[in-house]
XYZ file of N, CA and C in Angstrom:
690
model
N 25.142 -46.977 30.213
C 24.385 -48.411 29.905
C 25.595 -49.118 28.823
N 25.650 -48.631 27.531
C 26.401 -49.201 26.617
C 27.527 -48.335 26.193
N 28.356 -49.019 25.564
C 29.712 -48.290 25.014
C 30.833 -49.047 24.956
N 31.792 -48.153 24.620
C 33.242 -48.942 24.586
C 33.643 -49.348 23.240
N 34.554 -48.863 22.467
C 35.045 -49.559 21.202
C 36.393 -49.287 20.807
N 37.099 -49.579 20.024
C 38.311 -49.719 19.507
C 38.505 -48.995 18.364
N 39.036 -48.020 18.115
C 39.578 -47.260 16.659
C 40.930 -47.158 16.318
N 41.145 -46.110 15.625
C 42.515 -46.171 14.922
C 43.826 -46.104 15.911
N 44.706 -46.905 15.513
C 45.804 -46.938 16.522
C 46.617 -45.902 16.351
N 47.627 -45.344 17.405
C 48.327 -44.414 17.440
C 49.285 -44.151 16.180
N 49.260 -42.794 15.954
C 50.001 -42.431 14.831
C 49.260 -42.522 13.469
N 47.808 -42.945 13.421
C 46.812 -42.738 12.350
C 46.308 -41.359 12.663
N 46.119 -40.681 11.338
C 45.615 -39.448 11.069
C 44.262 -39.227 10.765
N 42.932 -39.239 11.369
C 41.653 -38.796 11.041
C 41.683 -37.482 10.601
N 40.469 -37.020 10.374
C 40.280 -35.683 10.030
C 39.935 -35.261 11.680
N 40.289 -33.947 11.993
C 40.247 -33.535 13.314
C 39.071 -33.771 14.315
N 37.894 -33.798 13.628
C 37.016 -34.224 14.573
C 36.432 -35.730 14.288
N 36.929 -36.407 13.663
C 36.095 -37.341 13.170
C 36.833 -38.697 13.866
N 36.139 -39.963 13.876
C 36.661 -40.744 14.316
C 36.079 -42.335 13.776
N 36.573 -42.915 13.209
C 36.204 -44.337 13.198
C 36.061 -45.385 14.296
N 35.553 -46.414 14.456
C 35.275 -47.182 15.487
C 35.185 -48.572 15.073
N 35.520 -49.397 16.097
C 35.369 -51.055 15.537
C 34.547 -51.613 16.667
N 33.228 -52.256 16.319
C 32.536 -53.011 17.249
C 32.202 -52.019 18.688
N 31.100 -52.437 19.023
C 30.414 -51.810 20.150
C 29.703 -52.661 20.968
N 30.464 -52.747 22.147
C 30.048 -53.696 23.470
C 29.393 -53.328 24.584
N 29.002 -54.199 25.459
C 28.178 -53.720 26.705
C 29.229 -53.033 27.560
N 28.788 -51.999 28.412
C 29.498 -51.457 29.310
C 30.433 -52.377 30.074
N 31.561 -51.699 30.549
C 32.384 -52.274 31.508
C 31.539 -52.772 32.973
N 30.534 -52.398 33.130
C 29.949 -52.632 34.418
C 29.011 -53.396 34.391
N 28.909 -53.955 33.065
C 27.970 -55.251 33.010
C 28.307 -56.400 33.626
N 27.495 -57.219 34.422
C 27.560 -57.941 35.375
C 28.157 -59.696 34.446
N 29.230 -59.641 34.061
C 29.834 -60.592 33.147
C 30.092 -61.890 34.067
N 29.820 -62.931 33.526
C 30.287 -64.414 34.134
C 31.783 -64.361 33.911
N 32.346 -65.097 35.007
C 33.636 -65.165 35.059
C 34.315 -65.676 33.721
N 33.868 -66.098 32.796
C 34.499 -66.857 31.703
C 34.009 -65.898 30.514
N 33.022 -64.808 30.806
C 32.743 -64.231 29.633
C 34.014 -62.795 29.175
N 34.291 -62.811 28.171
C 35.486 -62.036 27.539
C 35.045 -60.801 26.842
N 34.912 -59.345 27.322
C 34.088 -58.394 26.477
C 35.111 -58.141 25.391
N 34.916 -57.641 24.493
C 35.788 -56.886 23.102
C 36.734 -56.023 23.598
N 37.892 -56.051 23.074
C 38.894 -55.181 23.951
C 38.949 -53.885 23.637
N 38.966 -52.968 24.743
C 39.285 -51.503 24.744
C 40.747 -51.165 24.573
N 41.244 -51.271 23.387
C 42.766 -51.130 23.268
C 42.994 -49.723 22.860
N 42.242 -48.904 22.521
C 42.704 -47.232 22.031
C 41.737 -46.267 22.724
N 42.215 -45.125 22.358
C 41.216 -44.188 23.105
C 39.876 -44.072 22.566
N 38.890 -43.390 23.536
C 37.777 -43.743 23.694
C 37.339 -42.129 22.835
N 35.791 -42.279 22.637
C 35.379 -40.745 22.118
C 35.551 -39.774 22.926
N 35.782 -39.705 24.220
C 36.101 -38.819 25.148
C 37.165 -37.980 24.794
N 37.997 -38.659 23.710
C 38.933 -37.612 23.396
C 38.897 -36.691 22.615
N 37.412 -36.427 22.157
C 36.689 -35.260 21.750
C 36.678 -35.418 20.159
N 37.036 -36.498 19.635
C 36.965 -36.779 18.325
C 35.394 -37.413 18.330
N 34.793 -36.865 17.017
C 33.391 -37.572 16.715
C 33.421 -38.762 15.828
N 32.829 -39.594 16.494
C 32.767 -41.101 15.976
C 31.880 -40.986 14.561
N 32.376 -41.211 13.546
C 31.664 -41.050 12.279
C 31.452 -42.243 11.493
N 32.097 -43.508 11.681
C 31.966 -44.802 10.989
C 32.107 -45.920 12.350
N 31.090 -46.887 11.950
C 31.352 -48.057 13.037
C 31.371 -49.158 12.069
N 32.293 -50.107 12.451
C 32.440 -51.353 11.790
C 32.330 -52.431 12.577
N 30.891 -53.423 12.200
C 30.757 -54.572 13.161
C 31.301 -55.689 12.739
N 32.082 -56.161 13.250
C 33.109 -57.295 12.908
C 32.215 -58.848 12.864
N 31.204 -58.766 13.742
C 30.263 -60.083 13.451
C 29.457 -60.188 14.398
N 27.977 -61.224 14.239
C 26.919 -60.702 14.856
C 26.688 -61.504 16.315
N 27.688 -61.127 17.354
C 27.695 -61.779 18.351
C 27.418 -60.407 19.395
N 26.612 -60.893 20.647
C 26.166 -59.546 21.498
C 27.358 -58.858 21.986
N 28.529 -59.231 22.289
C 29.559 -58.249 22.768
C 30.431 -57.865 22.009
N 29.981 -58.024 20.540
C 30.412 -56.848 19.451
C 29.586 -56.128 18.879
N 28.106 -55.978 19.413
C 27.083 -55.628 18.634
C 26.034 -54.416 19.312
N 26.171 -54.887 20.884
C 25.050 -54.420 21.620
C 25.127 -52.927 21.867
N 26.441 -52.321 21.673
C 26.693 -50.789 22.127
C 26.382 -50.119 20.814
N 26.107 -50.429 19.916
C 26.257 -49.339 18.709
C 25.109 -48.509 18.906
N 24.043 -48.722 19.425
C 22.780 -47.471 19.445
C 23.592 -46.376 20.177
N 24.493 -46.415 21.024
C 25.174 -45.225 21.621
C 25.925 -44.283 20.658
N 25.939 -44.641 19.376
C 26.445 -43.881 18.419
C 25.656 -43.273 17.170
N 24.694 -42.656 17.696
C 23.668 -42.090 16.904
C 24.205 -41.373 15.576
N 23.491 -41.652 14.280
C 23.927 -41.011 13.235
C 25.061 -41.475 12.676
N 25.921 -42.573 13.197
C 27.098 -42.785 12.337
C 26.917 -43.871 11.075
N 27.809 -44.051 10.331
C 27.599 -45.043 9.107
C 28.086 -46.347 9.662
N 27.316 -47.117 9.523
C 27.601 -48.470 10.348
C 27.684 -49.418 8.982
N 28.771 -50.463 9.135
C 29.301 -51.371 8.283
C 29.321 -52.429 8.883
N 29.167 -53.659 7.636
C 29.030 -55.025 8.150
C 28.993 -55.976 6.889
N 29.538 -57.167 7.237
C 29.650 -58.038 5.945
C 28.251 -58.421 5.546
N 28.283 -58.776 4.451
C 26.805 -58.917 3.478
C 26.288 -60.142 4.381
N 25.075 -59.767 4.657
C 24.349 -60.842 5.416
C 24.126 -60.372 7.013
N 25.017 -59.582 7.322
C 25.001 -59.296 8.759
C 23.649 -58.589 9.375
N 23.045 -57.771 8.655
C 22.000 -57.139 8.608
C 20.587 -58.175 8.822
N 20.731 -58.940 8.066
C 19.649 -60.255 7.963
C 19.579 -60.836 9.428
N 20.985 -61.246 9.950
C 21.213 -61.936 10.964
C 20.702 -61.045 12.317
N 21.145 -60.062 12.097
C 20.763 -58.981 13.228
C 18.954 -58.785 13.356
N 18.711 -58.681 12.068
C 17.137 -58.613 11.903
C 16.173 -59.627 12.809
N 16.712 -60.978 12.732
C 15.787 -61.990 13.000
C 16.544 -62.864 14.191
N 17.729 -62.147 14.531
C 18.315 -62.854 15.624
C 18.403 -62.363 17.065
N 17.616 -61.326 17.099
C 17.590 -60.314 18.507
C 17.541 -61.239 19.723
N 16.415 -62.246 19.562
C 16.051 -62.753 20.869
C 17.156 -63.812 21.098
N 17.851 -64.194 20.188
C 18.951 -65.328 20.537
C 20.313 -64.286 21.033
N 20.213 -63.424 20.454
C 21.326 -62.600 20.996
C 21.098 -62.259 22.680
N 19.950 -61.623 22.844
C 19.817 -61.434 24.295
C 19.740 -62.384 25.040
N 19.282 -63.589 24.468
C 19.574 -64.817 25.698
C 21.087 -65.280 25.766
N 21.876 -65.202 24.606
C 23.140 -65.337 24.768
C 23.963 -64.468 25.743
N 23.310 -63.282 25.680
C 24.222 -62.006 26.400
C 23.676 -62.386 28.081
N 22.599 -62.821 28.184
C 22.092 -63.100 29.622
C 22.638 -64.447 30.363
N 23.061 -65.405 29.214
C 23.738 -66.510 29.482
C 25.282 -66.207 29.947
N 25.663 -65.293 29.500
C 27.012 -64.766 29.804
C 27.230 -63.810 30.547
N 26.334 -63.535 31.652
C 26.138 -62.596 32.697
C 25.644 -61.302 32.429
N 25.253 -60.788 31.191
C 24.652 -59.470 31.207
C 23.302 -59.439 31.958
N 23.084 -58.213 32.706
C 21.926 -58.222 33.302
C 20.579 -58.180 32.433
N 19.534 -58.988 32.707
C 18.649 -59.369 31.713
C 17.757 -57.815 31.060
N 17.616 -56.933 31.978
C 17.031 -55.652 31.868
C 17.929 -55.056 30.656
N 19.126 -55.181 31.100
C 20.171 -54.283 29.990
C 20.328 -55.295 28.636
N 20.280 -56.540 28.775
C 20.191 -57.341 27.573
C 19.206 -57.066 26.673
N 17.554 -57.163 27.285
C 16.575 -56.773 26.543
C 16.432 -55.214 25.654
N 16.738 -54.385 26.831
C 17.143 -52.776 26.026
C 18.236 -52.868 24.902
N 19.163 -53.578 24.958
C 20.251 -53.665 24.323
C 19.602 -54.215 22.873
N 18.906 -55.367 22.972
C 18.426 -56.294 21.971
C 17.345 -55.453 21.218
N 16.349 -54.589 22.075
C 15.423 -53.872 21.238
C 16.037 -52.665 20.762
N 17.325 -52.003 20.823
C 17.787 -50.879 20.125
C 18.805 -51.367 19.253
N 19.156 -52.798 19.211
C 20.037 -53.354 18.054
C 20.026 -52.497 16.697
N 21.270 -52.054 16.342
C 21.509 -51.390 15.288
C 22.051 -52.211 14.040
N 21.458 -52.165 12.795
C 21.774 -52.949 11.768
C 22.795 -52.040 10.677
N 23.641 -52.738 10.084
C 24.375 -51.977 9.245
C 23.848 -51.424 8.181
N 23.821 -50.270 7.566
C 23.504 -49.862 6.249
C 24.499 -50.066 5.226
N 25.786 -50.336 5.406
C 26.560 -50.774 4.139
C 27.115 -52.151 4.320
N 26.867 -52.811 3.643
C 27.391 -54.021 3.390
C 28.511 -54.356 2.623
N 29.060 -55.063 3.174
C 30.803 -55.118 2.586
C 30.780 -56.508 1.912
N 30.913 -56.670 0.593
C 31.409 -58.144 -0.045
C 32.678 -57.883 -0.623
N 33.677 -58.551 -0.470
C 35.088 -58.407 -0.676
C 35.815 -57.508 -0.121
N 36.107 -56.464 -0.402
C 36.765 -55.255 -0.086
C 36.345 -53.882 -0.140
N 36.495 -52.793 0.625
C 35.814 -51.884 0.700
C 37.003 -50.654 1.410
N 37.286 -49.479 0.571
C 38.137 -48.926 1.243
C 37.408 -47.436 1.411
N 37.361 -46.997 2.731
C 36.993 -45.683 3.292
C 37.970 -44.667 3.414
N 37.658 -43.449 2.718
C 38.528 -42.219 3.127
C 38.232 -41.623 4.228
N 38.624 -41.756 5.548
C 38.302 -40.836 6.663
C 38.562 -39.287 6.826
N 39.170 -38.711 5.495
C 39.819 -37.623 5.813
C 41.385 -37.638 6.217
N 41.969 -36.357 5.993
C 42.916 -36.180 6.992
C 43.974 -37.077 6.454
N 44.146 -37.466 5.075
C 44.901 -38.441 4.614
C 44.953 -39.720 5.280
N 43.775 -40.332 5.999
C 43.743 -41.702 6.249
C 42.756 -42.521 5.656
N 43.070 -43.451 5.070
C 42.293 -44.469 4.499
C 42.020 -45.860 5.059
N 41.095 -46.364 5.413
C 41.310 -47.595 6.071
C 40.321 -48.871 4.961
N 40.885 -50.122 5.190
C 40.004 -51.233 4.267
C 39.368 -51.963 5.078
N 37.891 -52.314 4.888
C 37.222 -53.290 5.493
C 37.355 -54.413 4.362
N 37.304 -55.468 5.002
C 37.432 -56.927 4.202
C 36.505 -57.960 4.795
N 35.742 -58.325 3.975
C 34.843 -59.569 4.386
C 35.890 -60.980 4.049
N 36.082 -61.259 5.227
C 36.913 -62.546 5.340
C 36.266 -63.897 5.698
N 35.141 -63.730 6.054
C 34.383 -65.051 6.429
C 34.069 -65.851 5.400
N 33.150 -66.950 5.522
C 33.138 -67.124 7.120
C 34.023 -67.888 7.827
N 33.782 -68.083 9.334
C 34.950 -68.639 9.897
C 34.417 -68.593 11.388
N 34.800 -67.824 12.071
C 34.130 -67.651 13.512
C 32.596 -67.596 13.512
N 32.367 -66.843 12.525
C 30.740 -66.637 12.278
C 30.465 -66.826 10.852
N 29.326 -66.532 10.385
C 29.104 -66.466 9.181
C 29.397 -65.352 8.213
N 29.513 -64.288 9.136
C 29.804 -62.595 8.464
C 30.871 -62.193 9.322
N 32.154 -62.554 9.052
C 33.450 -61.967 9.620
C 33.664 -60.853 8.801
N 34.103 -59.331 9.386
C 34.449 -58.363 8.762
C 35.706 -58.049 9.722
N 36.900 -57.658 8.660
C 38.254 -56.927 9.389
C 38.325 -55.918 8.915
N 39.092 -55.162 9.632
C 39.501 -53.732 9.354
C 41.154 -53.596 9.063
N 41.650 -53.004 8.101
C 43.199 -52.756 7.916
C 43.225 -51.374 7.943
N 44.237 -50.965 8.731
C 44.597 -49.591 8.888
C 46.129 -49.528 8.321
N 46.359 -49.108 6.944
C 47.799 -49.412 6.499
C 48.753 -48.519 7.584
N 49.892 -49.251 7.269
C 50.990 -48.573 8.123
C 51.778 -47.102 7.386
N 52.187 -46.682 8.182
C 52.971 -45.355 7.844
C 54.207 -45.232 8.481
N 55.333 -45.568 7.876
C 56.557 -45.700 8.668
C 56.989 -44.651 9.507
N 57.314 -44.920 10.478
C 57.623 -46.235 11.175
C 56.419 -47.298 11.889
N 55.809 -46.503 11.581
C 54.272 -47.180 12.306
C 54.003 -48.329 11.238
N 53.694 -49.501 12.017
C 53.121 -50.627 10.965
C 51.860 -50.675 10.702
N 51.526 -51.618 9.873
C 49.990 -51.753 9.326
C 49.431 -52.415 10.733
N 47.974 -52.102 10.924
C 47.217 -52.701 11.909
C 45.998 -53.231 11.522
N 45.604 -54.510 11.995
C 44.507 -55.182 11.353
C 43.624 -55.543 12.805
N 42.357 -55.165 12.592
C 41.422 -55.478 13.582
C 40.876 -56.638 13.019
N 40.807 -57.860 13.757
C 40.401 -59.086 13.436
C 39.067 -59.722 13.863
N 38.295 -59.053 14.956
C 37.040 -59.477 15.385
C 37.473 -60.769 16.168
N 36.605 -61.765 15.869
C 36.891 -62.884 16.542
C 37.479 -63.946 15.829
N 37.862 -63.754 14.674
C 38.890 -64.745 13.843
C 39.982 -65.210 14.482
N 40.608 -64.105 15.425
C 41.419 -64.276 16.236
C 41.375 -63.838 17.498
N 41.761 -64.870 18.668
C 41.455 -64.316 20.200
C 42.851 -65.104 20.773
N 43.249 -64.139 21.686
C 44.591 -64.350 22.253
C 44.216 -64.331 23.858
N 43.193 -64.297 24.341
C 43.028 -64.763 25.852
C 42.567 -66.077 26.158
N 42.234 -66.672 25.136
C 41.871 -68.223 25.402
C 41.680 -68.741 24.102
N 41.398 -70.052 24.259
C 40.999 -70.844 22.689
C 39.778 -69.991 21.944
N 40.059 -70.027 20.479
C 39.135 -69.456 19.837
C 37.745 -70.162 20.236
N 36.650 -69.371 20.271
C 35.309 -69.950 20.486
C 34.596 -70.320 19.255
N 34.178 -71.411 18.947
C 33.371 -71.771 17.795
C 32.154 -72.166 18.409
N 31.252 -70.843 18.162
C 29.482 -71.373 18.655
C 28.893 -71.826 17.497
N 27.410 -72.007 17.515
C 26.654 -72.386 16.597
C 26.743 -72.055 15.175
N 27.038 -70.670 15.246
C 27.139 -70.020 13.610
C 28.778 -70.166 13.165
N 29.376 -70.657 13.906
C 31.053 -70.839 13.215
C 30.750 -71.943 12.099
N 31.721 -71.518 11.090
C 32.190 -72.651 9.982
C 33.397 -72.928 10.007
N 33.660 -73.924 10.920
C 35.229 -74.461 11.370
C 36.004 -74.811 9.733
N 35.097 -75.560 8.941
C 35.870 -76.009 8.142
C 36.552 -74.799 7.112
N 35.872 -73.572 7.263
C 36.597 -72.772 6.706
C 37.437 -71.494 7.427
N 37.442 -71.814 8.573
C 37.882 -70.908 9.455
C 39.525 -70.638 9.124
N 40.401 -71.810 9.071
C 41.705 -71.810 8.639
C 41.970 -70.832 7.481
N 41.291 -71.191 6.470
C 41.262 -70.354 5.164
C 41.169 -68.822 5.366
N 40.230 -68.496 6.101
C 39.887 -66.905 6.375
C 41.096 -66.569 7.156
N 41.967 -67.250 8.041
C 42.986 -67.060 8.676
C 44.171 -66.570 7.723
N 44.007 -67.634 6.662
C 45.106 -67.255 5.347
C 44.816 -66.180 4.853
N 43.742 -65.494 4.404
C 43.276 -64.318 3.888
C 43.536 -63.113 4.886
N 43.442 -63.404 6.068
C 43.926 -62.481 7.093
C 45.294 -62.166 6.864
N 46.120 -63.229 6.921
C 47.617 -62.948 7.001
C 47.939 -62.429 5.528
N 47.266 -62.476 4.459
C 47.815 -62.105 3.108
C 47.279 -60.575 3.422
N 46.438 -60.234 3.889
C 45.987 -58.723 4.012
C 46.853 -58.010 4.767
N 47.191 -58.577 5.851
C 47.984 -57.548 6.796
C 49.335 -57.806 6.548
N 50.035 -58.936 6.243
C 51.453 -58.988 6.033
C 51.940 -59.485 7.122
N 53.339 -59.752 6.808
C 54.129 -60.340 8.091
C 54.646 -59.339 8.965
N 54.410 -57.925 8.809
C 55.114 -57.078 9.939
C 53.822 -56.201 10.466
N 52.525 -56.731 10.185
C 51.715 -55.930 10.658
C 51.052 -56.204 12.060
N 50.571 -55.549 13.091
C 50.132 -55.578 14.326
C 48.720 -56.002 14.106
N 48.174 -57.242 15.040
C 46.999 -57.821 14.932
C 46.171 -57.685 16.130
N 45.010 -57.096 15.754
C 44.386 -56.505 17.122
C 43.316 -57.857 17.381
N 43.134 -58.931 18.220
C 42.310 -59.898 18.143
C 40.975 -59.235 18.832
N 39.888 -60.030 18.630
C 38.467 -59.773 19.248
C 38.832 -59.848 20.687
N 39.590 -60.457 21.364
C 39.600 -60.446 22.877
C 41.259 -60.970 23.249
N 41.812 -60.066 23.955
C 42.949 -60.297 24.437
C 44.007 -59.214 23.804
N 45.310 -59.490 24.100
C 46.441 -58.639 23.845
C 46.694 -58.589 22.483
N 47.294 -57.535 21.873
C 47.560 -57.411 20.523
C 48.690 -58.362 20.084
N 48.655 -59.104 18.874
C 49.614 -60.324 18.616
C 50.344 -59.761 17.052
N 51.164 -60.760 16.899
C 52.108 -60.598 15.365
C 51.498 -61.675 14.484
N 52.225 -61.491 13.366
C 51.685 -62.665 12.501
C 51.931 -64.142 12.816
N 53.041 -64.324 13.587
C 53.399 -65.510 13.899
C 52.296 -66.408 14.652
N 51.952 -65.252 15.686
C 50.749 -66.166 16.535
C 49.480 -66.131 15.741
N 48.923 -65.474 14.729
C 47.837 -65.629 13.694
C 48.378 -66.965 13.002
N 49.456 -67.291 12.563
C 49.698 -68.368 12.111
C 49.607 -69.656 12.931
N 50.287 -69.508 14.090
C 50.148 -70.771 15.018
C 48.624 -71.182 15.261
N 47.750 -70.016 15.438
C 46.449 -70.130 15.758
C 45.539 -70.958 14.513
N 46.243 -70.458 13.383
C 45.439 -70.937 12.301
C 45.849 -72.541 12.147
N 47.209 -73.161 12.525
C 47.684 -74.529 12.466
C 46.577 -75.197 13.543
N 46.741 -74.469 14.556
C 45.707 -75.129 15.653
C 44.169 -75.402 15.555
N 43.901 -74.396 14.869
C 42.313 -74.527 14.412
C 42.193 -75.586 13.179
N 43.007 -75.617 12.571
C 43.300 -76.677 11.375
C 43.069 -78.419 11.954
N 43.992 -78.596 13.210
C 44.288 -79.625 13.866
C 43.009 -79.920 14.232
N 42.262 -78.878 15.080
C 41.234 -78.937 15.932
C 40.023 -79.615 15.102
N 39.701 -79.062 14.085
C 38.550 -79.332 13.276
C 38.923 -80.073 12.263
N 40.263 -80.702 12.145
C 40.429 -81.518 11.050
C 40.336 -81.228 9.816
N 40.722 -79.780 9.338
C 40.769 -79.397 7.917
C 42.217 -79.051 7.522
N 42.576 -78.771 6.353
C 44.093 -78.289 5.926
C 44.081 -76.890 6.011
């Protein structure tokens, strides 16, 4: 029914049986509308044998939170306020999922099983995952939504740092600004994102292929022009 996550990049070394995960989306066989774009499955799935222990929800949209119930017992993280949005926004998430092509029964079940974060990130939070691996969670919103969380996996030469951006960055199309977006503050959120990751980092957008800092900077410029902010 549900599942699909993105986790640490190749080269990162979590504890032998532990695994962090980023967002949780409806399953690939959900009947999506032609223009619906699921969160990226860019890295190995839990089928590799590692146990998922931590789950970071980047923002409160159905295609990034509806699979969380598949990971029972994990520690769930989100930006401050995300839990309130999920607590009171189940019905809107269900409707949005159906509008974007998810089977109504699947959408209703996912909304009923919606998982709220136990850990609320204000500013930055470093997680020690064991095995010499630490990741940084940073609350960079508002921007794409009112509660945008990103995850930085520091680099270990020759591997670059990797930044999981949620939908603050989109590569497969023009960034989507829904009713909960804060356009006037989105470019500033991308400034903070670039300061966090740096020029040499790999940036993983919420939808589409991996990009570099130049792409993020160009998208920031386009958003500023689109929304009439500096």
